[in-house]
Structure formats: structure tokens, C-alpha cells
Amino acid sequence: MAESQQGPRVSVLFVCLGNICRSPTAEGVVQSLVDKAGLSAFVRLDSAGTNNYHQGEEADPRTRRAAAARGVSITHRARQVVPSDFEQFDLLLALDVNNEAVLLGQAPPAAKASVKLFRSFDPDSPARASVPDPYFGGVEGFEEVLDQCERAGAGLLAELRRVYGF
Ligand code: 4NP
């Protein structure tokens, strides 16, 4: 989006259902990768949910605990996707196929191409793979979310470097 010399060169919004488990994890994991690569001036990240059940809440304690154990801090407060997100973000990355469908249903025609599945950036993931919702399961689900976000995040960063040249 912003083409100014100082501003971020690319912006990415991660989107799940509640914005308290998967998409804040994706945001936190990728932010950590971006920071380690020294690219925080070039990449702007945020996350949102397609519903508003948890609007304003911190991420699920299980999400924050599992991420913290890997050195990833999650401070995000849940918010719902708003129409301006389709103009503000270069990429809207859905954590699963259901939320991808919701985004595609809401996106104005010009923004549909910016909606993708996050795991499509992991070259080793199956086609059309989702990050499963861990909310109603055990702690192992939160570890799986982190594993999948780390792999997809590495692929995403490699692709952004290639496309944007940083
Ligand atoms: P998320 O997980 O979409 O990864 O944030 C969920 C959080 C809350 C609910 C469902 C999924 N819920 O039904 O409240």
C-alpha cells in the first residue's frame, strides 16, 4: 500500500473467525520473523475476525501461553474485519477455507485477488489447507497452530522479499 519512503511497503491482515486464537498467532509469529529479519519498517501486520463475538478481548490465554513459550508475544485485541480493510491491506490471508469464503463474499471486486489462504505460502502444505480451529480442543491444537503458522510465515516472508525486493 503506502509507497512513501518511510512507510511500510506491504501490509498483511490475517483473518480467522474469532480473532483470539489463529489469526493473532499468525500475526505474532510473522511479526517475530519480520523483526528478526530487520524488516519491520517494510511490513505492516494486523489481524481480525470475521465475527465480533470476542471484540476487544485479548487473545485466548492458551494462545498467548503457547506463543510465549516460543518467544512470541501476543498483545493484540480482537476486532472484526471492516470494509476499509479491503482497501488498507495488500493481502488478506485467511486462516481457513470458511473464513476465506466469507472474505471473498465481502470483498469488492478489485480486492478479491488480495484474499488468499495463509497456508498456501507453505510449499509443503497440501493444496487448499486450513489452520484448524483449536478453540474447542486441547493444548496440542495450539501447538499445531503455531507449527503451521511458523511454516506458512517463513514462506510468506520469502515471497514478500521476492515480490517487494527487500
Ligand atoms: P479463532 O478461534 O477463530 O482461531 O480465533 C475461535 C475463537 C472463538 C470461537 C471460535 C473459534 N468461538 O466460537 O467463540
mmCIF file of C-alpha atoms and ligand atoms in Angstrom:
data_model
loop_
_atom_site.group_PDB
_atom_site.id
_atom_site.type_symbol
_atom_site.label_atom_id
_atom_site.label_comp_id
_atom_site.label_asym_id
_atom_site.label_seq_id
_atom_site.Cartn_x
_atom_site.Cartn_y
_atom_site.Cartn_z
ATOM 1 C CA MET A 1 0.000 0.000 0.000
ATOM 2 C CA ALA A 2 1.939 3.028 1.262
ATOM 3 C CA GLU A 3 4.602 3.853 -1.285
ATOM 4 C CA SER A 4 6.268 6.568 0.764
ATOM 5 C CA GLN A 5 9.947 6.077 1.520
ATOM 6 C CA GLN A 6 9.355 5.820 5.270
ATOM 7 C CA GLY A 7 6.082 3.923 5.349
ATOM 8 C CA PRO A 8 5.577 0.180 5.219
ATOM 9 C CA ARG A 9 5.836 -1.209 1.728
ATOM 10 C CA VAL A 10 3.435 -4.054 2.236
ATOM 11 C CA SER A 11 0.570 -4.667 4.636
ATOM 12 C CA VAL A 12 -0.933 -8.003 5.566
ATOM 13 C CA LEU A 13 -4.104 -8.766 7.524
ATOM 14 C CA PHE A 14 -4.535 -12.259 8.982
ATOM 15 C CA VAL A 15 -8.164 -13.326 9.350
ATOM 16 C CA CYS A 16 -9.845 -16.139 11.312
ATOM 17 C CA LEU A 17 -13.255 -16.474 12.962
ATOM 18 C CA GLY A 18 -12.883 -15.020 16.457
ATOM 19 C CA ASN A 19 -9.517 -13.219 16.205
ATOM 20 C CA ILE A 20 -8.462 -14.679 19.546
ATOM 21 C CA CYS A 21 -6.611 -17.872 18.523
ATOM 22 C CA ARG A 22 -5.341 -18.451 14.983
ATOM 23 C CA SER A 23 -5.022 -15.024 13.385
ATOM 24 C CA PRO A 24 -3.316 -13.352 16.379
ATOM 25 C CA THR A 25 -0.923 -16.320 16.381
ATOM 26 C CA ALA A 26 -0.194 -15.819 12.683
ATOM 27 C CA GLU A 27 0.317 -12.095 13.260
ATOM 28 C CA GLY A 28 2.630 -12.677 16.224
ATOM 29 C CA VAL A 29 4.680 -15.389 14.555
ATOM 30 C CA VAL A 30 5.152 -13.409 11.346
ATOM 31 C CA GLN A 31 5.932 -10.214 13.288
ATOM 32 C CA SER A 32 8.646 -12.119 15.097
ATOM 33 C CA LEU A 33 10.079 -13.354 11.787
ATOM 34 C CA VAL A 34 9.879 -9.842 10.316
ATOM 35 C CA ASP A 35 11.621 -8.343 13.362
ATOM 36 C CA LYS A 36 14.391 -10.941 13.274
ATOM 37 C CA ALA A 37 14.923 -10.234 9.570
ATOM 38 C CA GLY A 38 15.171 -6.469 10.290
ATOM 39 C CA LEU A 39 12.197 -5.766 8.020
ATOM 40 C CA SER A 40 9.769 -4.145 10.446
ATOM 41 C CA ALA A 41 9.922 -0.827 8.574
ATOM 42 C CA PHE A 42 8.727 -2.520 5.395
ATOM 43 C CA VAL A 43 5.936 -4.765 6.602
ATOM 44 C CA ARG A 44 2.758 -3.840 8.495
ATOM 45 C CA LEU A 45 0.763 -6.640 10.071
ATOM 46 C CA ASP A 46 -2.617 -6.843 11.773
ATOM 47 C CA SER A 47 -5.286 -9.450 12.407
ATOM 48 C CA ALA A 48 -9.082 -9.532 12.567
ATOM 49 C CA GLY A 49 -12.027 -11.907 12.811
ATOM 50 C CA THR A 50 -14.989 -12.406 10.527
ATOM 51 C CA ASN A 51 -17.262 -12.324 13.582
ATOM 52 C CA ASN A 52 -17.411 -9.983 16.565
ATOM 53 C CA TYR A 53 -18.006 -12.462 19.417
ATOM 54 C CA HIS A 54 -14.744 -11.536 21.111
ATOM 55 C CA GLN A 55 -14.445 -7.878 20.072
ATOM 56 C CA GLY A 56 -11.982 -6.018 22.300
ATOM 57 C CA GLU A 57 -10.718 -9.111 24.109
ATOM 58 C CA GLU A 58 -7.133 -10.189 24.499
ATOM 59 C CA ALA A 59 -6.114 -13.364 22.681
ATOM 60 C CA ASP A 60 -7.146 -16.631 24.326
ATOM 61 C CA PRO A 61 -4.850 -17.389 27.317
ATOM 62 C CA ARG A 62 -3.939 -20.751 25.732
ATOM 63 C CA THR A 63 -2.872 -18.927 22.556
ATOM 64 C CA ARG A 64 -0.764 -16.438 24.497
ATOM 65 C CA ARG A 65 0.810 -19.119 26.691
ATOM 66 C CA ALA A 66 1.777 -21.387 23.783
ATOM 67 C CA ALA A 67 3.178 -18.464 21.786
ATOM 68 C CA ALA A 68 5.128 -17.067 24.746
ATOM 69 C CA ALA A 69 6.813 -20.456 25.201
ATOM 70 C CA ARG A 70 8.240 -19.955 21.699
ATOM 71 C CA GLY A 71 9.282 -16.377 22.386
ATOM 72 C CA VAL A 72 6.307 -14.825 20.576
ATOM 73 C CA SER A 73 4.438 -12.076 22.424
ATOM 74 C CA ILE A 74 0.777 -11.538 21.505
ATOM 75 C CA THR A 75 -0.773 -8.256 22.686
ATOM 76 C CA HIS A 76 -3.480 -7.926 20.061
ATOM 77 C CA ARG A 77 -7.098 -7.048 20.983
ATOM 78 C CA ALA A 78 -9.771 -8.757 18.914
ATOM 79 C CA ARG A 79 -11.572 -6.799 16.253
ATOM 80 C CA GLN A 80 -13.890 -7.640 13.384
ATOM 81 C CA VAL A 81 -12.997 -7.192 9.710
ATOM 82 C CA VAL A 82 -14.312 -3.840 8.434
ATOM 83 C CA PRO A 83 -14.939 -2.807 4.808
ATOM 84 C CA SER A 84 -11.938 -0.456 4.743
ATOM 85 C CA ASP A 85 -9.627 -3.426 5.428
ATOM 86 C CA PHE A 86 -10.032 -4.381 1.776
ATOM 87 C CA GLU A 87 -8.508 -1.035 0.767
ATOM 88 C CA GLN A 88 -5.972 -0.762 3.575
ATOM 89 C CA PHE A 89 -4.278 -4.143 3.197
ATOM 90 C CA ASP A 90 -2.358 -5.544 0.249
ATOM 91 C CA LEU A 91 -3.010 -9.102 1.371
ATOM 92 C CA LEU A 92 -5.848 -10.545 3.436
ATOM 93 C CA LEU A 93 -4.761 -14.029 4.488
ATOM 94 C CA ALA A 94 -7.479 -16.332 5.727
ATOM 95 C CA LEU A 95 -6.569 -18.993 8.263
ATOM 96 C CA ASP A 96 -9.132 -21.423 6.847
ATOM 97 C CA VAL A 97 -11.333 -22.009 3.839
ATOM 98 C CA ASN A 98 -14.517 -20.921 5.645
ATOM 99 C CA ASN A 99 -13.139 -17.512 6.501
ATOM 100 C CA GLU A 100 -11.634 -17.231 3.026
ATOM 101 C CA ALA A 101 -15.157 -17.714 1.630
ATOM 102 C CA VAL A 102 -16.542 -15.047 3.979
ATOM 103 C CA LEU A 103 -13.838 -12.596 2.919
ATOM 104 C CA LEU A 104 -14.412 -13.321 -0.763
ATOM 105 C CA GLY A 105 -18.119 -12.683 -0.215
ATOM 106 C CA GLN A 106 -17.385 -9.294 1.366
ATOM 107 C CA ALA A 107 -14.523 -8.134 -0.847
ATOM 108 C CA PRO A 108 -15.221 -5.552 -3.529
ATOM 109 C CA PRO A 109 -14.286 -6.937 -6.981
ATOM 110 C CA ALA A 110 -10.943 -5.108 -7.090
ATOM 111 C CA ALA A 111 -9.861 -6.644 -3.764
ATOM 112 C CA LYS A 112 -10.781 -10.281 -4.392
ATOM 113 C CA ALA A 113 -7.304 -11.101 -5.706
ATOM 114 C CA SER A 114 -5.769 -9.946 -2.422
ATOM 115 C CA VAL A 115 -7.664 -12.644 -0.473
ATOM 116 C CA LYS A 116 -5.612 -15.840 -0.092
ATOM 117 C CA LEU A 117 -5.196 -18.777 2.238
ATOM 118 C CA PHE A 118 -2.298 -18.300 4.664
ATOM 119 C CA ARG A 119 -1.105 -21.901 4.329
ATOM 120 C CA SER A 120 -0.828 -21.515 0.553
ATOM 121 C CA PHE A 121 2.524 -19.832 1.336
ATOM 122 C CA ASP A 122 3.843 -23.077 2.865
ATOM 123 C CA PRO A 123 5.242 -25.038 -0.089
ATOM 124 C CA ASP A 124 4.981 -28.286 1.894
ATOM 125 C CA SER A 125 1.309 -27.928 2.852
ATOM 126 C CA PRO A 126 -1.443 -29.711 0.894
ATOM 127 C CA ALA A 127 -3.464 -27.652 -1.592
ATOM 128 C CA ARG A 128 -6.224 -25.546 -0.009
ATOM 129 C CA ALA A 129 -5.034 -26.410 3.519
ATOM 130 C CA SER A 130 -6.583 -24.679 6.538
ATOM 131 C CA VAL A 131 -5.207 -24.000 10.018
ATOM 132 C CA PRO A 132 -7.694 -25.982 12.167
ATOM 133 C CA ASP A 133 -9.639 -24.116 14.849
ATOM 134 C CA PRO A 134 -8.080 -25.037 18.234
ATOM 135 C CA TYR A 135 -10.699 -23.288 20.380
ATOM 136 C CA PHE A 136 -12.705 -26.332 21.499
ATOM 137 C CA GLY A 137 -9.756 -28.739 21.742
ATOM 138 C CA GLY A 138 -6.701 -29.383 23.887
ATOM 139 C CA VAL A 139 -3.330 -27.696 24.157
ATOM 140 C CA GLU A 140 -1.889 -29.795 21.316
ATOM 141 C CA GLY A 141 -4.154 -27.898 18.908
ATOM 142 C CA PHE A 142 -2.472 -24.636 19.870
ATOM 143 C CA GLU A 143 0.960 -26.167 19.221
ATOM 144 C CA GLU A 144 -0.224 -27.321 15.802
ATOM 145 C CA VAL A 145 -1.445 -23.790 15.016
ATOM 146 C CA LEU A 146 1.998 -22.453 15.920
ATOM 147 C CA ASP A 147 3.779 -25.107 13.833
ATOM 148 C CA GLN A 148 1.632 -24.328 10.805
ATOM 149 C CA CYS A 149 1.970 -20.559 11.263
ATOM 150 C CA GLU A 150 5.764 -20.842 11.520
ATOM 151 C CA ARG A 151 5.976 -22.775 8.242
ATOM 152 C CA ALA A 152 3.486 -20.593 6.359
ATOM 153 C CA GLY A 153 5.064 -17.467 7.838
ATOM 154 C CA ALA A 154 8.513 -18.415 6.598
ATOM 155 C CA GLY A 155 7.076 -18.989 3.121
ATOM 156 C CA LEU A 156 5.165 -15.711 3.255
ATOM 157 C CA LEU A 157 8.271 -13.747 4.195
ATOM 158 C CA ALA A 158 10.278 -15.381 1.396
ATOM 159 C CA GLU A 159 7.523 -14.457 -1.081
ATOM 160 C CA LEU A 160 7.317 -10.838 0.170
ATOM 161 C CA ARG A 161 11.087 -10.500 -0.153
ATOM 162 C CA ARG A 162 10.907 -11.831 -3.709
ATOM 163 C CA VAL A 163 7.947 -9.664 -4.791
ATOM 164 C CA TYR A 164 8.869 -6.433 -2.974
ATOM 165 C CA GLY A 165 12.626 -6.760 -3.230
ATOM 166 C CA PHE A 166 13.608 -6.270 0.406
HETATM 167 P P1 4NP B 1 -10.155 -18.326 16.174
HETATM 168 O O1 4NP B 1 -10.829 -19.378 17.173
HETATM 169 O O2 4NP B 1 -11.122 -18.162 15.019
HETATM 170 O O3 4NP B 1 -8.904 -19.012 15.763
HETATM 171 O O4 4NP B 1 -9.943 -17.068 16.962
HETATM 172 C C1 4NP B 1 -12.114 -19.274 17.665
HETATM 173 C C2 4NP B 1 -12.372 -18.457 18.734
HETATM 174 C C3 4NP B 1 -13.632 -18.381 19.255
HETATM 175 C C4 4NP B 1 -14.653 -19.132 18.718
HETATM 176 C C5 4NP B 1 -14.411 -19.958 17.638
HETATM 177 C C6 4NP B 1 -13.136 -20.017 17.111
HETATM 178 N N1 4NP B 1 -15.954 -19.075 19.283
HETATM 179 O O5 4NP B 1 -16.837 -19.811 18.817
HETATM 180 O O6 4NP B 1 -16.195 -18.282 20.208
#
